C-alpha cells in the first residue's frame, strides 16, 4: 500500500471498512489499520500533491498496450520538434490531455492535432488511435474527429475520397459514435450527403459517394452482440483490477468476449471466480459461452456447474441467467441446422455459427438471417428464429427493417410473425424515403397492415404505461 498513488488512497477512503475487508482480504479492523498505515506513510506525497505552489496534472493508469503506444507517440513527437507536447504526454500518461496552451486548436487533444498537423502525419494518427483516445471529443461546432475529416476538404476528388475512406475505416475500428450530431443536429451521413454528394455528381464520381455510404452503413448497423461487447469493454476500462483491465486489451482486438487470458480463462469465468457479477448480464447479450470450462486449474468445471450448488440469492440469479444463456445458444445451433437444409440459407447458417451471433449479417446485402427469411416468406424458419430473439432493428441497404419487408409483401401472417419478436423502438425506424413501416404501408394502400402495426404499437404503450 505504501507505494500506491494518492488516487488509490482517496479511492480507499470512499469505501466503508466492511467493503474494504472484502477488497483487501482483511477483517474490518484490519482494513482500517491498512488505510491508516497508507495515509501516514504517504502523507508527505499527499501534501506535495495538494500544494498550490506547483500545478499537478492527473496521471492516468494506462494498460500495457496504451503504454507502448504512448511511448511511441512521445518518440514520434520529439522527432518532429514537438517537445512540449511530448513532455506533457510523458508527464500525464494521458492521450486525452488538454494541449490548448501548446497548439493553436482550442481544447483539442492529440487526436485532433494528429489529423490536422501541417505534415499530414498518418503515422501519428495510427499511433494516437492505438492509444485508445476519447473518440467523443468535439470542436466548437460539436463536430467529432470523423465529422471534421469529412468537412476538412473543399473538393472531393477520387484520391481525396480514397484517403477519406481509409480514415473512416480506422475511426470506425476505434468505435467512434457515428450517430453523434453537431450543433446543426447533423450526423456523419447528413454531412456526407450535404458536402460530398453534389461534388461527386459534378465530377462523375457517384460510385465513390456510394462507397462512402456503404462503409458508413456497415458500421451504423452493428449487431446487438457488438453493441453489448462494446459496453463490456467500456466497463472493463474503468476497473481497478489488473486482470479485468487485461481483458479490455484481449477482447478489443477481436471483439470476442470468449477470448482466453494468459491463465486460459474467459472473462465470464474470471468474473465468477472473483465474485464480480455486475457485467454478466451484458456478457450474455454479447454471447458469452457459459459452458466453456475454466482452464486455470478447473478445466472440467463450467461457469454453470460452478454456481450450481451455491446457496446465496445473487449466485442463484446469475446461475439462472447462465442456464437461460445456454438454452439460447442451443436454439442458435438448432436454427442453424434447420437453415442448412436450404441452400439459400447455408452461408447464413455458417456465418451465424462462426460469428456466434444470431444477427450476423451478409455484408453484400446487409441482410440478417431473420430479414432474409422474412423476405422469402419461409414461415417454418421464421418460427424457429423467433425463439432465438433476433434483432428486428437491423436494416438492409435501403434501410428497410424486417417489419418493412413484411409489410411490403402485403401478407398479414408474415407481419404477425415479425411483430411477435418486434421491439417498440423499431416502429420509429425510417427507410431512405424517410418513411416508417406504418407510413410505407399507408402509401402502398395496405391499410389493414398499417392499422395492425398502429394497433400493436398502441397496445404496447397501453400495457407498459406508467400510472403516474
Coordinates of C-alpha atoms in Angstrom, one line a residue:
X1 CA 0.0 0.0 0.0
X2 CA 2.8 2.4 0.7
X3 CA 3.8 2.5 -2.9
X4 CA 0.3 3.3 -4.2
X5 CA -0.6 6.7 -5.5
X6 CA -2.8 9.4 -3.8
X7 CA -5.6 8.4 -6.2
X8 CA -5.6 4.9 -4.6
X9 CA -5.7 6.3 -1.1
X10 CA -8.7 8.6 -2.0
X11 CA -10.4 5.6 -3.6
X12 CA -9.9 3.6 -0.3
X13 CA -11.3 6.5 1.8
X14 CA -14.6 6.4 -0.2
X15 CA -15.0 2.7 0.8
X16 CA -16.7 1.5 4.0
X17 CA -14.5 -0.7 6.2
X18 CA -16.8 -3.7 5.6
X19 CA -16.4 -3.3 1.8
X20 CA -12.6 -2.8 2.3
X21 CA -12.4 -6.0 4.2
X22 CA -13.5 -7.8 1.0
X23 CA -11.2 -5.8 -1.3
X24 CA -8.1 -6.2 1.0
X25 CA -8.8 -9.7 2.3
X26 CA -8.8 -8.3 5.9
X27 CA -11.2 -8.1 8.8
X28 CA -12.9 -4.6 9.1
X29 CA -10.4 -3.8 11.9
X30 CA -7.5 -4.9 9.7
X31 CA -8.8 -2.9 6.7
X32 CA -8.9 0.2 9.0
X33 CA -5.3 -0.4 10.1
X34 CA -4.1 -0.8 6.4
X35 CA -5.8 2.5 5.4
X36 CA -4.3 4.4 8.4
X37 CA -0.8 3.0 7.6
X38 CA -1.2 4.0 3.9
X39 CA -2.2 7.6 4.9
X40 CA 0.6 8.0 7.4
X41 CA 3.3 6.6 5.1
X42 CA 2.1 8.7 2.1
X43 CA 1.4 11.9 4.0
X44 CA 4.4 13.8 2.5
X45 CA 3.4 12.8 -1.0
X46 CA -0.2 13.8 -0.3
X47 CA 0.8 17.3 0.9
X48 CA 3.0 17.7 -2.1
X49 CA 0.2 16.7 -4.4
X50 CA -2.2 19.2 -2.8
X51 CA 0.3 22.0 -2.6
X52 CA -0.8 25.1 -4.6
X53 CA 2.8 26.0 -5.4
X54 CA 3.0 23.7 -8.3
X55 CA 0.3 22.6 -10.7
X56 CA -0.1 18.8 -10.7
X57 CA -1.7 17.2 -13.7
X58 CA -3.6 13.9 -13.1
X59 CA -1.7 10.8 -14.1
X60 CA -3.8 8.1 -15.8
X61 CA -3.4 4.4 -15.2
X62 CA -2.9 3.0 -18.7
X63 CA -2.9 -0.6 -19.9
X64 CA 0.3 -2.2 -21.4
X65 CA -1.0 -1.7 -24.9
X66 CA -1.7 2.0 -24.2
X67 CA 1.7 2.5 -22.5
X68 CA 3.5 1.1 -25.5
X69 CA 1.6 3.4 -27.9
X70 CA 2.2 6.4 -25.7
X71 CA 5.9 5.7 -25.6
X72 CA 6.0 5.6 -29.4
X73 CA 4.0 8.8 -29.6
X74 CA 6.4 10.6 -27.3
X75 CA 9.3 9.4 -29.5
X76 CA 7.5 10.5 -32.7
X77 CA 6.7 14.0 -31.3
X78 CA 10.3 14.6 -30.3
X79 CA 11.5 13.7 -33.8
X80 CA 9.0 16.2 -35.2
X81 CA 10.2 19.0 -32.8
X82 CA 7.0 18.9 -30.7
X83 CA 9.0 18.6 -27.5
X84 CA 6.4 20.5 -25.3
X85 CA 3.7 18.1 -26.3
X86 CA 5.9 15.1 -25.7
X87 CA 6.7 16.3 -22.2
X88 CA 3.0 16.9 -21.4
X89 CA 2.1 13.4 -22.6
X90 CA 5.0 11.8 -20.8
X91 CA 4.1 13.6 -17.6
X92 CA 0.4 12.7 -17.6
X93 CA 0.3 9.4 -19.3
X94 CA -3.0 10.6 -20.8
X95 CA -3.7 10.5 -24.5
X96 CA -6.7 12.9 -24.0
X97 CA -4.7 15.6 -22.0
X98 CA -5.6 19.2 -23.0
X99 CA -3.0 20.7 -25.4
X100 CA -4.8 24.0 -26.0
X101 CA -1.9 26.0 -24.4
X102 CA 0.6 24.4 -26.8
X103 CA -1.2 24.0 -30.1
X104 CA -3.5 26.5 -31.8
X105 CA -6.6 24.4 -31.6
X106 CA -8.7 25.3 -28.5
X107 CA -9.3 22.5 -26.1
X108 CA -8.3 19.8 -28.6
X109 CA -6.1 16.9 -27.6
X110 CA -3.6 14.9 -29.7
X111 CA -6.4 13.2 -31.6
X112 CA -7.3 16.4 -33.5
X113 CA -3.6 17.5 -33.8
X114 CA -2.7 14.2 -35.4
X115 CA -5.2 14.7 -38.1
X116 CA -4.7 18.5 -38.7
X117 CA -1.0 19.0 -38.2
X118 CA 0.8 20.6 -41.1
X119 CA 2.8 17.5 -42.1
X120 CA -0.4 15.4 -42.7
X121 CA 1.2 12.7 -40.5
X122 CA -0.7 9.4 -41.0
X123 CA 1.8 7.5 -38.7
X124 CA 1.0 9.8 -35.8
X125 CA -2.8 9.3 -36.3
X126 CA -2.3 5.5 -36.2
X127 CA -0.2 5.8 -33.0
X128 CA -2.8 8.0 -31.4
X129 CA -5.7 5.6 -32.3
X130 CA -3.7 2.7 -30.9
X131 CA -3.5 4.6 -27.5
X132 CA -7.3 4.4 -27.4
X133 CA -8.3 8.1 -27.2
X134 CA -11.7 9.5 -26.3
X135 CA -13.4 9.5 -29.7
X136 CA -16.3 11.6 -28.5
X137 CA -14.3 14.8 -28.1
X138 CA -15.8 17.7 -30.3
X139 CA -14.8 21.1 -31.5
X140 CA -16.6 24.4 -31.1
X141 CA -19.2 23.2 -33.6
X142 CA -19.8 20.0 -31.7
X143 CA -18.1 18.0 -34.5
X144 CA -16.1 15.0 -33.7
X145 CA -12.9 13.9 -35.5
X146 CA -14.9 11.9 -38.1
X147 CA -17.1 14.9 -39.0
X148 CA -14.0 17.1 -39.2
X149 CA -12.3 14.6 -41.5
X150 CA -15.3 14.8 -43.9
X151 CA -15.6 18.6 -43.9
X152 CA -11.8 19.2 -43.9
X153 CA -11.6 19.1 -47.7
X154 CA -13.4 21.6 -50.0
X155 CA -13.1 19.3 -53.1
X156 CA -13.9 15.6 -53.3
X157 CA -11.7 14.1 -56.0
X158 CA -11.2 10.4 -56.4
X159 CA -7.9 10.4 -54.5
X160 CA -9.4 12.5 -51.7
X161 CA -12.3 10.1 -51.2
X162 CA -9.9 7.1 -51.2
X163 CA -7.9 8.7 -48.4
X164 CA -11.2 9.6 -46.6
X165 CA -12.4 6.0 -46.9
X166 CA -9.2 4.8 -45.2
X167 CA -9.5 7.3 -42.4
X168 CA -13.2 6.5 -41.8
X169 CA -12.4 2.8 -41.5
X170 CA -9.7 3.5 -39.0
X171 CA -12.1 5.6 -36.9
X172 CA -14.9 3.1 -37.2
X173 CA -12.5 0.4 -35.8
X174 CA -11.8 2.8 -32.9
X175 CA -15.6 2.7 -32.2
X176 CA -16.3 6.3 -32.8
X177 CA -20.0 7.2 -32.3
X178 CA -21.3 7.8 -35.8
X179 CA -24.7 8.8 -34.6
X180 CA -23.2 11.8 -32.8
X181 CA -24.7 15.2 -34.0
X182 CA -23.1 18.6 -34.5
X183 CA -24.6 22.0 -33.5
X184 CA -26.9 21.8 -36.6
X185 CA -28.2 18.3 -35.4
X186 CA -26.5 16.6 -38.4
X187 CA -24.9 13.2 -38.3
X188 CA -22.0 11.9 -40.3
X189 CA -24.3 10.6 -43.0
X190 CA -26.1 14.0 -43.2
X191 CA -22.7 15.7 -43.7
X192 CA -21.7 13.2 -46.4
X193 CA -25.0 13.8 -48.3
X194 CA -24.6 17.6 -47.9
X195 CA -20.9 18.1 -48.6
X196 CA -19.9 15.2 -50.9
X197 CA -22.9 14.2 -53.0
X198 CA -23.1 17.2 -55.4
X199 CA -19.3 17.4 -55.7
X200 CA -19.2 13.8 -56.7
X201 CA -22.2 14.2 -59.0
X202 CA -20.4 17.1 -60.7
X203 CA -17.2 15.2 -61.1
X204 CA -18.9 12.0 -62.2
X205 CA -17.7 10.2 -59.0
X206 CA -21.1 8.8 -57.8
X207 CA -19.5 5.4 -57.3
X208 CA -17.3 6.9 -54.7
X209 CA -20.1 8.5 -52.7
X210 CA -21.9 5.1 -52.6
X211 CA -18.6 3.6 -51.3
X212 CA -18.7 6.2 -48.5
X213 CA -22.3 5.5 -47.6
X214 CA -21.7 1.7 -47.7
X215 CA -18.7 1.9 -45.3
X216 CA -20.8 4.2 -43.1
X217 CA -23.9 1.9 -43.1
X218 CA -21.8 -1.3 -42.4
X219 CA -20.8 0.4 -39.2
X220 CA -24.1 2.2 -38.5
X221 CA -25.9 -1.1 -38.0
X222 CA -23.7 -3.2 -35.8
X223 CA -25.2 -6.4 -34.4
X224 CA -26.6 -6.4 -30.8
X225 CA -23.6 -8.7 -29.9
X226 CA -21.2 -6.0 -30.9
X227 CA -23.1 -3.3 -29.1
X228 CA -23.0 -5.2 -25.8
X229 CA -19.4 -6.3 -26.3
X230 CA -18.6 -2.6 -26.5
X231 CA -20.5 -1.9 -23.3
X232 CA -18.5 -4.7 -21.6
X233 CA -15.2 -3.2 -22.9
X234 CA -16.2 0.3 -21.6
X235 CA -16.8 -1.1 -18.1
X236 CA -13.5 -3.0 -18.2
X237 CA -11.7 0.2 -18.9
X238 CA -12.9 1.6 -15.5
X239 CA -11.9 -1.4 -13.4
X240 CA -9.1 -1.2 -10.9
X241 CA -8.3 -4.9 -11.1
X242 CA -5.4 -5.8 -13.3
X243 CA -6.9 -9.0 -14.6
X244 CA -10.1 -7.1 -15.7
X245 CA -8.1 -4.4 -17.5
X246 CA -6.1 -7.1 -19.2
X247 CA -9.3 -8.5 -20.7
X248 CA -10.0 -5.0 -22.1
X249 CA -6.9 -5.4 -24.4
X250 CA -7.7 -9.0 -25.2
X251 CA -11.3 -8.5 -26.2
X252 CA -10.9 -5.3 -28.0
X253 CA -8.5 -6.9 -30.5
X254 CA -11.2 -9.4 -31.7
X255 CA -14.4 -8.2 -30.1
X256 CA -15.0 -11.7 -28.9
X257 CA -15.9 -12.0 -25.2
X258 CA -14.9 -15.7 -25.1
X259 CA -11.2 -15.0 -25.7
X260 CA -8.8 -16.6 -23.2
X261 CA -6.3 -14.7 -21.0
X262 CA -2.8 -15.9 -20.0
X263 CA -4.3 -18.3 -17.4
X264 CA -6.6 -19.8 -20.1
X265 CA -9.7 -18.4 -18.5
X266 CA -12.5 -16.4 -20.2
X267 CA -13.8 -13.1 -18.8
X268 CA -17.0 -14.9 -17.7
X269 CA -15.2 -17.5 -15.6
X270 CA -12.8 -14.8 -14.2
X271 CA -15.8 -12.7 -13.1
X272 CA -17.4 -15.6 -11.4
X273 CA -14.2 -16.6 -9.6
X274 CA -13.8 -13.0 -8.4
X275 CA -17.5 -12.8 -7.5
X276 CA -17.9 -9.7 -9.7
X277 CA -21.4 -10.2 -11.2
X278 CA -22.3 -6.7 -12.5
X279 CA -21.0 -7.4 -16.1
X280 CA -22.6 -10.8 -16.6
X281 CA -25.9 -9.6 -18.0
X282 CA -24.1 -7.6 -20.7
X283 CA -21.8 -10.5 -21.3
X284 CA -24.8 -12.8 -22.0
X285 CA -26.1 -10.3 -24.5
X286 CA -22.6 -10.3 -26.1
X287 CA -23.0 -14.1 -26.4
X288 CA -20.6 -15.3 -23.7
X289 CA -20.4 -19.1 -23.5
X290 CA -21.4 -20.3 -20.0
X291 CA -20.5 -23.9 -20.9
X292 CA -16.9 -23.1 -21.8
X293 CA -14.8 -24.6 -18.9
X294 CA -12.5 -22.9 -16.5
X295 CA -9.0 -23.6 -17.7
X296 CA -6.9 -22.1 -14.9
X297 CA -6.8 -25.4 -12.9
X298 CA -10.5 -26.1 -13.2
X299 CA -10.8 -27.3 -16.7
X300 CA -13.6 -29.7 -16.1
X301 CA -15.9 -27.1 -14.4
X302 CA -18.0 -24.7 -16.4
X303 CA -19.4 -21.4 -15.0
X304 CA -22.9 -23.0 -14.8
X305 CA -21.7 -26.1 -12.9
X306 CA -19.5 -23.9 -10.6
X307 CA -22.6 -21.9 -9.4
X308 CA -25.0 -24.9 -9.4
X309 CA -24.8 -25.6 -5.7
X310 CA -24.4 -22.0 -4.4
X311 CA -26.9 -21.0 -1.8
X312 CA -26.8 -17.2 -1.9
X313 CA -29.6 -15.4 -3.8
X314 CA -27.1 -13.4 -6.0
X315 CA -25.4 -16.6 -7.2
X316 CA -28.7 -18.3 -7.8
X317 CA -29.8 -15.4 -10.1
X318 CA -26.5 -15.5 -12.0
X319 CA -26.9 -19.3 -12.4
X320 CA -30.4 -18.9 -13.7
X321 CA -29.2 -16.3 -16.2
X322 CA -26.4 -18.6 -17.4
X323 CA -28.8 -21.5 -17.8
X324 CA -31.0 -19.3 -20.0
X325 CA -28.0 -18.3 -22.0
X326 CA -27.1 -21.9 -22.6
X327 CA -30.6 -22.5 -23.9
X328 CA -30.3 -19.5 -26.3
X329 CA -27.0 -21.0 -27.6
X330 CA -28.7 -24.3 -28.1
X331 CA -31.6 -22.7 -30.0
X332 CA -29.0 -20.8 -32.2
X333 CA -27.5 -24.2 -33.2
X334 CA -30.9 -25.7 -33.8
X335 CA -31.9 -22.8 -36.1
X336 CA -28.6 -23.0 -38.0
X337 CA -29.1 -26.8 -38.5
X338 CA -32.6 -26.1 -40.0
X339 CA -31.3 -23.3 -42.2
X340 CA -28.5 -25.6 -43.6
X341 CA -31.3 -27.8 -45.1
X342 CA -32.0 -24.9 -47.5
X343 CA -29.2 -24.0 -50.0
X344 CA -30.4 -20.4 -49.9
X345 CA -29.5 -20.0 -46.2
X346 CA -26.5 -22.3 -45.9
X347 CA -24.0 -19.5 -45.9
X348 CA -26.0 -17.5 -43.4
X349 CA -26.1 -20.6 -41.1
X350 CA -22.4 -21.0 -41.3
X351 CA -21.9 -17.3 -40.6
X352 CA -24.1 -17.4 -37.5
X353 CA -22.1 -20.3 -36.0
X354 CA -18.7 -18.8 -36.9
X355 CA -19.7 -15.4 -35.5
X356 CA -21.6 -16.9 -32.6
X357 CA -24.3 -14.4 -33.4
X358 CA -27.9 -14.8 -34.5
X359 CA -27.8 -11.4 -36.2
X360 CA -24.6 -12.0 -38.3
X361 CA -25.3 -10.0 -41.5
X362 CA -24.4 -10.8 -45.1
X363 CA -22.2 -7.8 -45.9
X364 CA -23.1 -8.0 -49.6
X365 CA -26.8 -7.4 -49.0
X366 CA -26.7 -6.1 -45.4
X367 CA -29.4 -8.7 -44.5
X368 CA -29.5 -10.6 -41.2
X369 CA -30.7 -14.2 -41.4
X370 CA -34.1 -13.2 -40.0
X371 CA -34.5 -10.5 -42.6
X372 CA -33.6 -12.8 -45.5
X373 CA -36.0 -15.5 -44.3
X374 CA -38.8 -12.9 -43.9
X375 CA -38.1 -11.6 -47.4
X376 CA -38.5 -15.2 -48.7
X377 CA -41.6 -15.9 -46.6
X378 CA -40.3 -19.1 -45.0
X379 CA -42.7 -19.5 -42.1
X380 CA -41.1 -22.6 -40.7
X381 CA -37.7 -20.9 -40.3
X382 CA -39.3 -17.7 -39.1
X383 CA -40.9 -19.7 -36.2
X384 CA -37.5 -21.3 -35.4
X385 CA -35.7 -18.0 -35.4
X386 CA -38.4 -16.4 -33.2
X387 CA -37.1 -18.5 -30.3
X388 CA -33.6 -17.0 -30.6
X389 CA -34.9 -13.4 -30.2
X390 CA -33.3 -11.9 -33.4
X391 CA -32.8 -8.2 -33.6
X392 CA -35.6 -6.6 -35.6
X393 CA -33.9 -3.2 -35.6
X394 CA -31.4 -4.1 -38.3
X395 CA -31.9 -2.7 -41.9
X396 CA -30.9 -3.6 -45.4
X397 CA -29.2 -1.3 -48.0
X398 CA -32.4 0.6 -48.5
X399 CA -32.8 0.9 -44.7
X400 CA -35.7 -1.4 -44.7
X401 CA -36.3 -3.2 -41.4
X402 CA -37.8 -6.7 -41.1
X403 CA -41.2 -5.1 -40.3
X404 CA -41.0 -3.0 -43.5
X405 CA -40.1 -6.1 -45.6
X406 CA -43.0 -8.0 -44.1
X407 CA -45.4 -5.0 -44.7
X408 CA -44.2 -4.7 -48.3
X409 CA -45.3 -8.3 -49.1
X410 CA -48.9 -7.5 -48.0
X411 CA -49.0 -10.8 -46.1
X412 CA -50.7 -10.3 -42.7
X413 CA -49.5 -13.6 -41.3
X414 CA -45.9 -12.6 -42.1
X415 CA -46.4 -9.2 -40.4
X416 CA -47.8 -11.0 -37.3
X417 CA -44.7 -13.2 -37.1
X418 CA -42.4 -10.2 -37.2
X419 CA -44.5 -8.4 -34.6
X420 CA -44.1 -11.4 -32.3
X421 CA -40.4 -10.6 -32.0
X422 CA -40.8 -6.8 -32.5
X423 CA -39.2 -4.2 -30.3
X424 CA -41.2 -1.0 -29.6
X425 CA -38.3 1.2 -30.9
X426 CA -38.4 -0.5 -34.3
X427 CA -41.6 1.3 -35.4
X428 CA -39.6 4.6 -35.5
X429 CA -37.0 3.3 -38.0
X430 CA -37.2 5.1 -41.3
X431 CA -36.0 4.0 -44.7
X432 CA -34.2 6.1 -47.3
X433 CA -37.5 7.7 -48.2
X434 CA -37.8 8.7 -44.5
X435 CA -40.9 6.5 -44.1
X436 CA -41.7 4.2 -41.1
X437 CA -43.2 0.8 -41.7
X438 CA -46.7 2.1 -40.9
X439 CA -46.3 5.1 -43.2
X440 CA -44.9 2.9 -46.0
X441 CA -47.9 0.6 -45.7
X442 CA -50.3 3.5 -46.0
X443 CA -48.5 4.8 -49.1
X444 CA -48.9 1.4 -50.7
X445 CA -52.6 1.4 -49.8
X446 CA -52.1 -1.6 -47.4
X447 CA -54.5 -0.1 -45.0
X448 CA -55.1 -3.3 -43.0
X449 CA -51.3 -3.7 -42.5
X450 CA -50.9 -0.1 -41.4
X451 CA -53.8 -0.4 -38.9
X452 CA -52.4 -3.6 -37.5
X453 CA -49.0 -2.1 -36.9
X454 CA -50.6 1.0 -35.3
X455 CA -52.8 -1.1 -33.0
X456 CA -49.9 -3.2 -31.9
X457 CA -47.9 -0.1 -31.0
X458 CA -50.8 1.4 -29.1
X459 CA -51.5 -1.8 -27.2
X460 CA -47.8 -2.0 -26.3
X461 CA -47.9 1.6 -25.0
X462 CA -51.1 0.9 -23.0
X463 CA -49.6 -2.3 -21.4
X464 CA -46.4 -0.5 -20.5
X465 CA -47.8 2.8 -19.5
X466 CA -46.5 4.2 -16.2
X467 CA -49.6 5.0 -14.0
X468 CA -48.3 8.3 -12.6

